[in-house]
Coordinates of C-alpha atoms in Angstrom, one line a residue:
M202 CA -97.2 39.4 38.9
T203 CA -97.8 36.5 40.5
R204 CA -94.4 35.0 42.9
P205 CA -94.1 31.4 41.9
S206 CA -94.7 29.4 44.2
I207 CA -93.0 27.2 46.5
E208 CA -93.8 23.9 44.8
F209 CA -93.1 25.2 41.5
L210 CA -89.1 26.2 42.1
R211 CA -88.6 23.1 43.7
V212 CA -89.8 21.4 40.5
I213 CA -87.6 23.8 38.8
E214 CA -84.5 23.4 41.4
S215 CA -84.7 19.4 40.3
L216 CA -84.0 19.3 37.0
S217 CA -81.2 18.6 35.1
E218 CA -81.5 21.4 32.5
G219 CA -81.3 25.0 33.8
V220 CA -83.6 27.1 34.3
V221 CA -84.5 31.0 34.0
V222 CA -87.7 33.4 34.7
H223 CA -88.0 36.8 33.3
D224 CA -90.9 38.9 34.7
A225 CA -92.6 41.4 32.0
R226 CA -90.2 43.8 31.6
G227 CA -87.4 41.0 31.1
T228 CA -86.2 41.0 34.6
I229 CA -84.6 38.1 35.5
V230 CA -86.7 36.7 39.3
E231 CA -85.8 33.0 40.1
F232 CA -83.5 30.4 38.9
N233 CA -82.2 27.3 39.8
Q234 CA -78.9 26.0 40.8
C235 CA -78.9 24.3 37.5
A236 CA -78.3 27.1 35.7
L237 CA -75.9 29.3 37.6
E238 CA -73.4 25.9 36.7
V239 CA -73.9 26.9 32.8
L240 CA -73.9 30.1 32.4
G241 CA -71.0 30.6 35.0
L242 CA -72.8 32.8 37.3
T243 CA -73.5 33.7 41.0
A244 CA -76.4 33.8 42.2
D245 CA -76.1 37.7 42.9
Q246 CA -74.7 38.2 39.7
L247 CA -77.8 36.3 37.8
V248 CA -80.7 38.0 39.8
G249 CA -82.3 40.9 38.1
S250 CA -80.6 41.2 34.9
S251 CA -81.7 40.7 31.4
E252 CA -80.8 38.3 28.7
L253 CA -79.6 41.7 27.2
D254 CA -77.0 41.6 30.8
P255 CA -73.1 42.6 28.8
R256 CA -71.3 39.7 30.6
W257 CA -72.5 37.1 28.6
A258 CA -74.2 36.7 25.2
L259 CA -76.3 34.5 23.9
L260 CA -75.5 34.0 20.1
R261 CA -75.9 31.5 16.7
A262 CA -75.2 28.5 16.5
D263 CA -72.3 29.7 13.7
L264 CA -71.2 32.2 16.9
T265 CA -72.8 35.2 15.1
P266 CA -74.4 37.6 16.6
L267 CA -78.3 37.3 17.7
P268 CA -80.5 39.7 16.9
P269 CA -82.5 40.0 20.4
A270 CA -86.0 39.6 18.9
E271 CA -84.5 36.2 18.1
M272 CA -84.3 35.9 21.8
P273 CA -86.2 32.9 22.6
S274 CA -87.5 35.1 25.1
V275 CA -87.4 38.0 24.3
E276 CA -89.5 36.7 21.1
A277 CA -91.9 34.2 23.5
R278 CA -92.5 38.0 26.0
V279 CA -93.7 39.8 23.1
T280 CA -96.1 37.1 21.2
G281 CA -96.9 35.8 24.1
K282 CA -96.1 31.8 22.1
A283 CA -94.2 29.5 23.2
I284 CA -90.4 28.5 21.5
Y285 CA -88.9 25.1 21.4
R286 CA -85.8 23.0 21.1
R287 CA -83.3 26.5 19.1
R288 CA -80.3 25.6 18.9
L289 CA -77.6 28.7 20.3
A290 CA -74.3 29.3 21.9
V291 CA -73.2 32.2 24.1
R292 CA -70.4 33.1 25.4
L293 CA -70.0 33.5 29.3
P294 CA -68.2 35.5 31.3
R295 CA -64.7 34.1 31.3
G296 CA -65.5 33.6 27.7
D297 CA -65.4 30.8 26.6
Y298 CA -68.7 29.4 24.8
R299 CA -71.1 26.7 25.4
E300 CA -73.7 25.4 22.9
L301 CA -76.9 24.9 24.3
V302 CA -81.0 23.7 23.2
V303 CA -83.3 26.8 24.2
S304 CA -86.9 26.4 25.0
A305 CA -88.9 29.7 26.4
L306 CA -92.2 29.3 27.8
P307 CA -95.0 32.6 28.5
I308 CA -96.9 32.6 31.5
L309 CA -99.9 34.4 30.5
S310 CA -102.7 36.9 32.5
A311 CA -106.3 35.9 33.1
A312 CA -106.7 38.7 30.8
G313 CA -104.0 37.6 27.8
E314 CA -101.5 39.1 28.8
V315 CA -97.0 37.7 30.2
E316 CA -97.1 38.4 33.3
Q317 CA -93.5 35.5 33.2
V318 CA -91.1 34.0 30.8
V319 CA -89.6 30.5 31.5
A320 CA -86.0 30.0 29.9
V321 CA -85.2 26.2 29.6
F322 CA -81.7 25.5 27.8
L323 CA -79.4 22.3 28.2
D324 CA -76.2 22.1 27.2
I325 CA -75.9 19.6 25.1
S326 CA -71.5 21.0 24.1
R327 CA -70.2 18.1 25.6
E328 CA -72.5 15.9 22.9
L329 CA -71.4 17.9 20.0
A330 CA -67.8 17.3 21.5
V331 CA -68.8 13.6 20.6
V332 CA -70.9 14.0 18.1
N333 CA -67.8 15.5 16.3
E334 CA -65.5 13.3 17.4
L335 CA -67.2 10.4 15.8
R336 CA -67.4 12.1 12.7
V337 CA -64.3 12.8 12.7
F338 CA -63.9 8.9 12.9
E339 CA -66.2 7.7 10.6
L340 CA -64.4 9.7 7.5
F341 CA -61.1 8.2 8.9
F342 CA -63.1 4.9 8.3
E343 CA -64.2 5.8 5.4
L344 CA -61.2 7.6 3.6
S345 CA -58.0 5.4 5.3
T346 CA -56.3 2.9 2.2
D347 CA -56.0 0.7 5.9
L348 CA -58.7 -2.1 5.9
F349 CA -61.2 -1.6 9.0
V350 CA -62.6 -3.9 10.2
V351 CA -66.0 -3.5 13.1
A352 CA -66.5 -7.4 14.7
T353 CA -68.7 -9.3 17.8
P354 CA -65.8 -11.3 19.4
E355 CA -67.5 -13.9 17.4
H356 CA -66.4 -12.7 14.4
R357 CA -69.7 -11.6 12.5
V358 CA -68.8 -8.8 11.0
L359 CA -70.8 -5.2 11.4
E360 CA -68.8 -2.7 9.6
V361 CA -66.1 -2.5 7.3
N362 CA -64.5 0.5 5.3
D363 CA -64.4 1.3 1.6
A364 CA -60.6 0.4 1.7
V365 CA -61.8 -3.8 2.7
Q366 CA -64.6 -3.1 -0.6
K367 CA -61.5 -1.6 -2.7
A368 CA -59.1 -4.3 -1.6
L369 CA -61.1 -7.5 -2.2
G370 CA -63.5 -6.8 -4.9
W371 CA -66.5 -8.1 -3.6
P372 CA -70.1 -6.3 -2.7
G373 CA -70.5 -4.6 1.3
E374 CA -73.1 -7.2 2.3
K375 CA -70.3 -9.9 0.7
Y376 CA -68.5 -9.0 4.5
F377 CA -71.0 -8.2 6.8
G378 CA -72.3 -12.1 10.1
S379 CA -69.9 -14.6 9.0
G380 CA -69.2 -13.5 5.4
L381 CA -65.7 -12.6 5.6
L382 CA -64.8 -16.0 8.1
E383 CA -66.0 -17.9 5.0
L384 CA -63.3 -16.2 2.4
V385 CA -60.5 -16.8 4.1
H386 CA -58.1 -19.8 3.3
P387 CA -59.0 -22.0 5.5
D388 CA -55.4 -23.9 6.7
D389 CA -55.8 -19.7 8.9
V390 CA -59.1 -19.8 9.9
A391 CA -58.0 -21.3 13.7
L392 CA -55.3 -18.5 13.2
T393 CA -57.5 -15.3 12.6
L394 CA -59.8 -17.0 15.5
G395 CA -57.5 -16.5 17.9
Q396 CA -56.6 -14.7 20.7
A397 CA -53.2 -13.6 18.4
S398 CA -52.8 -9.4 18.1
E399 CA -51.2 -9.2 14.9
Y400 CA -51.5 -11.6 12.0
T401 CA -51.1 -12.0 8.2
T402 CA -54.2 -14.8 6.2
R403 CA -54.9 -15.3 2.6
I404 CA -58.6 -13.5 2.2
K405 CA -60.3 -14.3 -1.1
A406 CA -60.6 -11.5 -3.6
A407 CA -64.1 -11.3 -6.1
D408 CA -61.4 -12.7 -8.9
G409 CA -60.9 -16.3 -7.3
S410 CA -56.5 -15.0 -6.5
Y411 CA -55.9 -14.8 -2.4
R412 CA -54.6 -11.3 -0.9
S413 CA -52.6 -11.5 2.6
I414 CA -53.9 -9.0 4.7
G415 CA -51.9 -8.1 7.9
W416 CA -53.9 -7.7 10.8
H417 CA -53.5 -5.6 13.8
V418 CA -56.6 -6.4 17.0
A419 CA -57.4 -4.3 19.7
R420 CA -59.6 -5.4 21.8
G421 CA -63.3 -2.9 23.6
S422 CA -66.3 -1.8 24.5
T423 CA -69.1 0.7 23.0
P424 CA -72.5 1.5 24.5
H425 CA -74.1 0.8 21.3
L426 CA -72.3 -2.4 20.6
G427 CA -71.0 -4.3 23.7
E428 CA -67.9 -6.1 23.3
A429 CA -66.1 -5.9 20.1
L430 CA -63.5 -6.1 17.7
F431 CA -61.4 -3.9 15.6
L432 CA -59.1 -4.7 13.1
R433 CA -57.3 -2.2 11.2
G434 CA -55.5 -4.4 7.8
T435 CA -52.7 -4.0 5.6
D436 CA -53.4 -5.5 2.0
V437 CA -48.9 -7.2 2.4
T438 CA -50.1 -9.1 -1.2
Q439 CA -46.3 -8.1 -2.4
R440 CA -44.2 -8.1 0.2
V441 CA -45.2 -11.5 0.9
A442 CA -44.8 -12.7 -2.6
E443 CA -41.0 -10.9 -2.6
Q444 CA -40.6 -12.1 0.8
R445 CA -41.0 -15.8 -1.1
Q446 CA -39.8 -14.5 -3.7
I447 CA -36.4 -13.6 -1.4
G448 CA -36.9 -17.0 0.3
R449 CA -36.1 -19.6 -3.0
S450 CA -33.7 -17.4 -4.2
R451 CA -31.8 -17.9 -0.9
E452 CA -32.8 -21.9 -0.4
L453 CA -31.1 -21.5 -4.2
L454 CA -28.0 -20.1 -2.7
D455 CA -27.7 -22.7 -0.3
E456 CA -28.3 -25.4 -3.1
A457 CA -25.7 -24.7 -4.8
F458 CA -22.9 -23.4 -2.1
E459 CA -23.8 -26.7 -0.6
L460 CA -23.4 -28.1 -3.8
A461 CA -19.7 -26.1 -4.4
E462 CA -19.2 -27.1 -0.6
L463 CA -19.0 -24.3 0.3
A464 CA -19.6 -22.4 4.1
V465 CA -20.9 -19.7 4.3
I466 CA -21.8 -16.1 7.4
E467 CA -24.0 -13.5 6.2
R468 CA -23.3 -11.0 9.1
D469 CA -25.5 -7.7 9.1
L470 CA -22.7 -5.7 11.4
V471 CA -25.8 -3.5 12.3
E472 CA -27.9 -5.8 14.1
S473 CA -24.4 -8.2 15.6
T474 CA -26.4 -11.4 14.2
A475 CA -25.5 -13.9 11.4
Q476 CA -26.4 -16.9 9.1
L477 CA -24.8 -19.5 8.6
T478 CA -25.1 -22.3 5.9
S479 CA -25.6 -25.6 7.0
R480 CA -21.6 -26.9 5.4
L481 CA -20.7 -24.6 8.3
R482 CA -21.1 -26.9 10.9
E483 CA -20.2 -29.9 9.4
L484 CA -16.7 -28.3 9.1
L485 CA -16.2 -28.0 12.4
Q486 CA -18.0 -31.1 13.7
L487 CA -20.5 -29.0 15.5
E488 CA -22.8 -31.2 17.8
E489 CA -26.4 -30.3 17.7
G490 CA -27.2 -27.4 20.0
A491 CA -23.7 -26.2 20.3
G492 CA -25.0 -22.5 19.9
P493 CA -24.7 -19.7 17.8
L494 CA -21.7 -19.1 15.6
T495 CA -20.8 -16.3 14.7
A496 CA -17.8 -14.7 12.1
T497 CA -16.4 -13.8 15.4
T498 CA -16.7 -16.7 17.2
L499 CA -15.0 -18.3 14.5
D500 CA -11.9 -16.8 15.7
Q501 CA -12.0 -19.9 18.5
F502 CA -11.1 -22.9 15.5
I503 CA -7.9 -21.0 13.7
A504 CA -4.3 -22.6 14.0
T505 CA -2.7 -20.7 16.7
D506 CA -0.2 -19.4 14.5
D507 CA -2.9 -18.5 11.4
L508 CA -4.7 -16.7 13.9
P509 CA -2.4 -12.9 14.1
R510 CA -3.1 -13.3 10.5
Y511 CA -7.2 -13.7 10.5
R512 CA -7.7 -11.0 12.2
D513 CA -5.5 -8.9 10.3
Y514 CA -7.8 -9.8 7.3
F515 CA -11.2 -8.9 8.7
A516 CA -9.9 -5.0 10.2
A517 CA -8.2 -4.3 6.4
L518 CA -11.5 -5.2 5.3
A519 CA -12.9 -2.2 3.1
P520 CA -16.4 -1.7 1.7
N521 CA -16.5 -2.9 -1.5
T522 CA -13.4 -3.8 -2.1
P523 CA -12.8 -8.0 -1.7
P524 CA -9.7 -8.3 -1.0
P525 CA -7.6 -11.9 -2.6
P526 CA -7.7 -15.1 -0.7
L527 CA -7.4 -16.3 2.4
Q528 CA -5.9 -19.1 3.6
L529 CA -5.9 -20.7 6.5
R530 CA -5.7 -23.5 9.2
L531 CA -8.4 -25.3 11.2
R532 CA -8.9 -27.5 14.1
T533 CA -12.7 -28.7 14.5
A534 CA -14.5 -29.7 17.1
R535 CA -13.3 -32.7 17.2
G536 CA -10.1 -31.3 17.0
E537 CA -9.5 -32.9 13.1
A538 CA -7.0 -30.8 11.1
R539 CA -8.6 -28.6 8.4
E540 CA -7.2 -26.5 6.5
V541 CA -9.8 -23.8 4.1
R542 CA -9.4 -20.9 2.0
L543 CA -11.5 -17.8 2.8
W544 CA -13.1 -14.7 1.1
A545 CA -14.5 -11.6 2.7
R546 CA -16.8 -9.1 1.2
R547 CA -17.9 -6.0 3.6
S548 CA -20.5 -4.7 1.6
G549 CA -22.8 -1.8 3.2
V550 CA -24.0 -3.4 6.1
R551 CA -23.2 -6.7 5.2
E552 CA -20.1 -9.4 5.1
L553 CA -20.6 -11.9 3.0
V554 CA -17.9 -15.1 4.3
V555 CA -17.6 -17.7 1.8
I556 CA -15.4 -20.9 3.5
Q557 CA -13.8 -23.6 1.6
D558 CA -12.6 -26.2 2.5
V559 CA -8.7 -27.2 0.9
T560 CA -8.2 -30.6 2.8
Q561 CA -7.6 -32.8 0.4
Q562 CA -6.7 -30.7 -2.1
S563 CA -4.0 -29.9 -0.8
L564 CA -3.5 -33.3 0.2
L565 CA -3.3 -34.6 -3.2
Q566 CA -0.6 -31.9 -3.6
A567 CA 0.9 -32.7 -0.3
K568 CA 1.2 -36.1 -1.9
L569 CA 2.1 -34.5 -5.7
R570 CA 5.2 -33.0 -3.6
L571 CA 6.1 -35.9 -2.1
A572 CA 6.1 -38.5 -5.2
E573 CA 7.7 -36.1 -7.0
R574 CA 10.5 -36.5 -3.9
L575 CA 9.9 -39.7 -3.8
T576 CA 10.9 -40.2 -7.9
S577 CA 14.2 -38.0 -7.3
L578 CA 15.5 -39.8 -4.2
G579 CA 14.8 -42.9 -6.4
T580 CA 16.6 -41.8 -9.2
M581 CA 19.4 -40.8 -6.5
A582 CA 19.6 -43.7 -4.9
A583 CA 19.7 -46.0 -8.0
G584 CA 22.9 -43.5 -8.7
V585 CA 24.3 -44.1 -5.7
A586 CA 23.6 -47.3 -5.9
H587 CA 25.2 -48.1 -9.6
E588 CA 28.1 -45.9 -8.5
I589 CA 29.2 -47.7 -5.0
N590 CA 28.7 -51.3 -7.1
N591 CA 31.1 -50.6 -9.9
P592 CA 34.0 -49.5 -7.6
L593 CA 32.9 -52.3 -4.5
S594 CA 33.0 -55.0 -7.6
F595 CA 36.4 -54.6 -8.2
V596 CA 37.6 -54.0 -4.5
L597 CA 36.2 -57.4 -3.0
A598 CA 37.3 -59.3 -6.5
N599 CA 40.5 -57.8 -5.3
L600 CA 40.3 -59.0 -2.0
N601 CA 39.0 -62.2 -2.2
V602 CA 42.8 -62.4 -4.5
V603 CA 44.8 -61.1 -1.9
K604 CA 42.6 -64.0 0.6
G605 CA 43.5 -66.5 -1.5
E606 CA 47.2 -65.8 -2.7
L607 CA 47.3 -65.2 1.2
A608 CA 46.4 -68.8 1.5
R609 CA 49.4 -70.4 -0.4
L610 CA 51.6 -68.6 0.7
A611 CA 54.4 -70.3 3.5
P612 CA 55.5 -68.2 6.5
I613 CA 57.3 -65.6 6.1
P614 CA 60.1 -64.4 9.2
G615 CA 59.3 -61.3 10.4
L616 CA 55.5 -61.5 8.8
D617 CA 52.3 -62.5 11.3
L618 CA 50.2 -64.3 8.0
V619 CA 47.3 -64.7 10.3
D620 CA 47.3 -61.2 11.5
L621 CA 46.6 -60.5 7.8
R622 CA 44.9 -62.7 6.5
A623 CA 42.1 -61.8 9.9
A624 CA 42.2 -58.7 8.4
V625 CA 41.1 -59.0 4.8
E626 CA 39.2 -61.5 6.0
E627 CA 37.4 -57.6 7.9
A628 CA 37.8 -55.5 4.7
L629 CA 35.6 -59.0 3.3
E630 CA 32.7 -58.6 5.3
G631 CA 32.4 -54.7 5.1
A632 CA 32.6 -55.0 1.4
D633 CA 29.7 -57.5 1.4
R634 CA 27.9 -55.7 4.3
V635 CA 28.1 -52.6 1.5
R636 CA 26.8 -54.9 -1.1
Q637 CA 23.6 -55.5 0.7
I638 CA 23.0 -51.9 2.3
V639 CA 23.6 -51.3 -2.3
L640 CA 20.6 -54.0 -2.8
G641 CA 19.2 -52.9 0.0
L642 CA 18.3 -49.7 -2.3
K643 CA 17.4 -51.4 -5.1
P644 CA 13.9 -51.4 -4.2
F645 CA 13.8 -48.1 -2.8
A646 CA 15.0 -46.9 -5.9
R647 CA 12.1 -48.2 -8.6
I648 CA 10.7 -44.7 -9.9
D649 CA 7.8 -46.0 -11.4
E650 CA 4.2 -46.4 -9.1
H651 CA 2.5 -48.8 -11.2
Q652 CA 5.1 -51.0 -11.8
R653 CA 4.0 -54.8 -10.2
G654 CA 5.4 -57.8 -10.1
H655 CA 5.7 -60.7 -8.0
C656 CA 8.4 -59.1 -5.0
D657 CA 10.0 -61.9 -2.6
V658 CA 8.9 -60.5 0.6
A659 CA 11.3 -61.4 3.2
R660 CA 13.7 -59.8 0.7
I661 CA 12.3 -56.7 1.4
V662 CA 11.1 -56.9 5.1
E663 CA 15.2 -57.6 5.0
A664 CA 16.2 -54.6 3.2
S665 CA 13.5 -52.1 5.4
L666 CA 15.0 -53.8 8.2
N667 CA 18.4 -52.4 6.7
M668 CA 17.3 -49.3 6.0
A669 CA 15.7 -48.4 9.0
K670 CA 18.8 -50.4 11.5
N671 CA 19.9 -46.9 12.5
E672 CA 16.4 -46.0 14.2
L673 CA 15.9 -49.0 15.8
R674 CA 19.7 -49.6 17.5
H675 CA 19.4 -47.5 20.4
R676 CA 14.9 -48.5 20.7
A677 CA 15.0 -52.1 20.9
R678 CA 16.1 -55.3 20.3
I679 CA 15.2 -56.9 16.3
V680 CA 12.9 -60.2 17.3
K681 CA 12.8 -62.0 13.6
D682 CA 10.5 -65.3 12.7
L683 CA 10.4 -64.7 9.0
G684 CA 8.8 -68.1 8.3
P685 CA 9.1 -69.3 4.3
V686 CA 6.1 -67.0 2.5
A687 CA 4.5 -67.0 -1.6
P688 CA 6.0 -63.8 -3.2
V689 CA 3.2 -61.4 -3.9
Y690 CA 2.0 -58.9 -7.0
A691 CA 2.9 -55.8 -5.9
N692 CA 4.9 -52.4 -6.4
E693 CA 8.4 -53.4 -5.3
A694 CA 9.1 -49.9 -3.8
R695 CA 5.9 -48.8 -2.4
L696 CA 6.0 -52.2 -0.2
G697 CA 9.4 -51.4 0.5
Q698 CA 7.8 -47.1 1.8
V699 CA 5.0 -49.4 4.1
F700 CA 7.1 -52.0 6.3
L701 CA 10.2 -49.6 6.1
N702 CA 7.2 -46.9 8.1
L703 CA 6.1 -49.7 10.0
L704 CA 9.0 -49.7 11.4
V705 CA 10.1 -46.7 12.0
N706 CA 6.7 -46.1 13.9
A707 CA 8.2 -48.9 15.8
A708 CA 10.3 -47.0 17.2
H709 CA 9.5 -44.3 17.7
A710 CA 6.6 -45.2 20.0
M711 CA 9.7 -46.7 23.0
P712 CA 12.4 -44.2 23.9
D713 CA 15.3 -44.2 23.2
G714 CA 18.3 -45.8 25.2
R715 CA 16.5 -48.5 26.6
A716 CA 17.7 -50.9 23.9
G717 CA 17.5 -54.1 26.2
E718 CA 14.6 -53.6 27.4
N719 CA 12.3 -53.2 24.5
R720 CA 11.6 -54.8 21.4
V721 CA 10.4 -55.1 17.3
T722 CA 9.2 -58.8 16.2
V723 CA 9.0 -59.1 12.7
A724 CA 7.2 -62.1 11.2
T725 CA 5.9 -63.1 8.3
R726 CA 3.4 -65.9 7.9
Q727 CA 1.3 -68.0 5.2
E728 CA -2.6 -67.8 5.2
G729 CA -4.0 -69.5 3.0
D730 CA -3.5 -68.1 0.0
Q731 CA -2.6 -64.4 1.6
V732 CA 0.8 -63.7 2.5
V733 CA 0.6 -61.7 6.5
V734 CA 3.7 -59.7 7.6
A735 CA 2.8 -58.2 11.1
V736 CA 5.3 -55.8 13.2
S737 CA 4.7 -55.4 16.5
D738 CA 6.4 -53.4 19.7
T739 CA 6.9 -53.7 23.6
G740 CA 5.8 -49.7 22.9
G741 CA 3.2 -48.0 24.2
G742 CA 0.3 -48.6 21.7
I743 CA -2.1 -46.7 20.4
P744 CA -5.0 -44.8 22.5
P745 CA -8.6 -45.8 22.4
D746 CA -9.8 -42.3 21.8
V747 CA -6.9 -41.5 18.6
L748 CA -7.3 -45.2 17.3
P749 CA -10.5 -44.1 15.4
R750 CA -8.6 -41.8 13.4
I751 CA -5.2 -43.1 12.2
F752 CA -6.4 -42.9 9.1
D753 CA -7.6 -39.6 8.4
P754 CA -5.3 -37.3 6.5
F755 CA -2.4 -34.8 8.3
F756 CA -3.7 -36.8 11.7
S757 CA -0.1 -37.6 13.9
T758 CA 0.2 -37.1 16.9
K759 CA 4.6 -36.8 16.9
Q760 CA 5.7 -33.9 16.9
I761 CA 6.1 -31.4 14.2
G762 CA 10.3 -33.3 12.5
E763 CA 9.7 -36.7 13.3
G764 CA 7.2 -37.6 10.4

């Protein structure tokens, strides 16, 4: 047998395939380093062994036993013919497997007998693993219900799966190149060409409708495609339609709340988030950019006296068991008072709070109660005036008789007629003052607010001054400048109430006990066809920040109990 030349050994050593050389008996006489690495053996273990060595086993590609006659090196040695690219497997000494492509080339002597067999094998285990992975990917790509698209960075489609065709209904060739991009709704093209990794676009289907597809985009590269986009899509048409319907329902509900002038807070008890209607911000007079508002931060607007009831109400709130409404007082961001009625309902992880502004309703009820009290007061005043006026007439008449008799009476020794006449005169003055007070009660005893007529303004002013005298005497001097004015067409009782309120307010604007330092001036004058009644005082006046609010319902700078 001829030993391989040095040049031959150098050649096989440079190869990336494993090479072993068998002699005529099948014994391995030469090998390269790659063969040792593929077979997982050392040189001492491999030299002198054969293909039938029990330390390894050649198998068919399906890992079933390989008969010795089918081993490429044996077959080449027996037949003297070359065996090319036969796919086999080998079980290595450590128990793992390698997949090989094996070729065997016999070397013949001059007599035509086989002297050596050169076996060449290529380890394709890694390549087959990649191929298998690709097959799994392809199977997943085709069988997935998600829409898969492979495209260039310019969004030219290279591949789509069957799910794309099923979702949109177009034949496969319709999507390739720029075909899919041409089906995108014009308003969504810019979004599609952007750099977002997640977005939703509308794509025209074969039936003419648009399907909403939610895309997840990954950017990568492959040896064959280079830079590429990998898109996974989900048909969210139904979800988008449902969200749109929910949005429309919410808009209708918000409009209904707005028309009903109801403010609403909807809270998510798990996420601790809240949604508010604009009516609530209007009710609380919040400025733009005032920040988020939740049912908990609503506490700061609740009147201090009502805050415990408000907190107890929510602490006792049970799921699906709405309690009766709660009436509260609020103080807005601008300091204005509001009365509200509040309903709350808790269901699962949701809590709905509805707030109704009942300020005007409460004001009307208060005015109604005031009107009822005024009616009662007027009735009582009329009765009191009547009951006083009758005996007062007898007193005045009798005092005038006594005064006349005393004037004609001659001096009587021991009787001081001067003191007696002075006493009678004082009694007449007192009785006349009572009569003036009774006359002053008459305007306030008119209970019919709708009755109007021509009124003597000066007389009503005098009556109001008499009624307010007790409030004014310790606070200010009264200065009257009552010019002649024409009668006015008005309700006498209401006009008297206005004058009385102005006088009492003027008195309260000045400290008690300083009557010598302060004054209240009441003036009447005619200006064309208008009658002007002016009440002024030397008090501190109305601060500029309060002046715009003097006509707001329930607004007052007075302490409780002062009116």
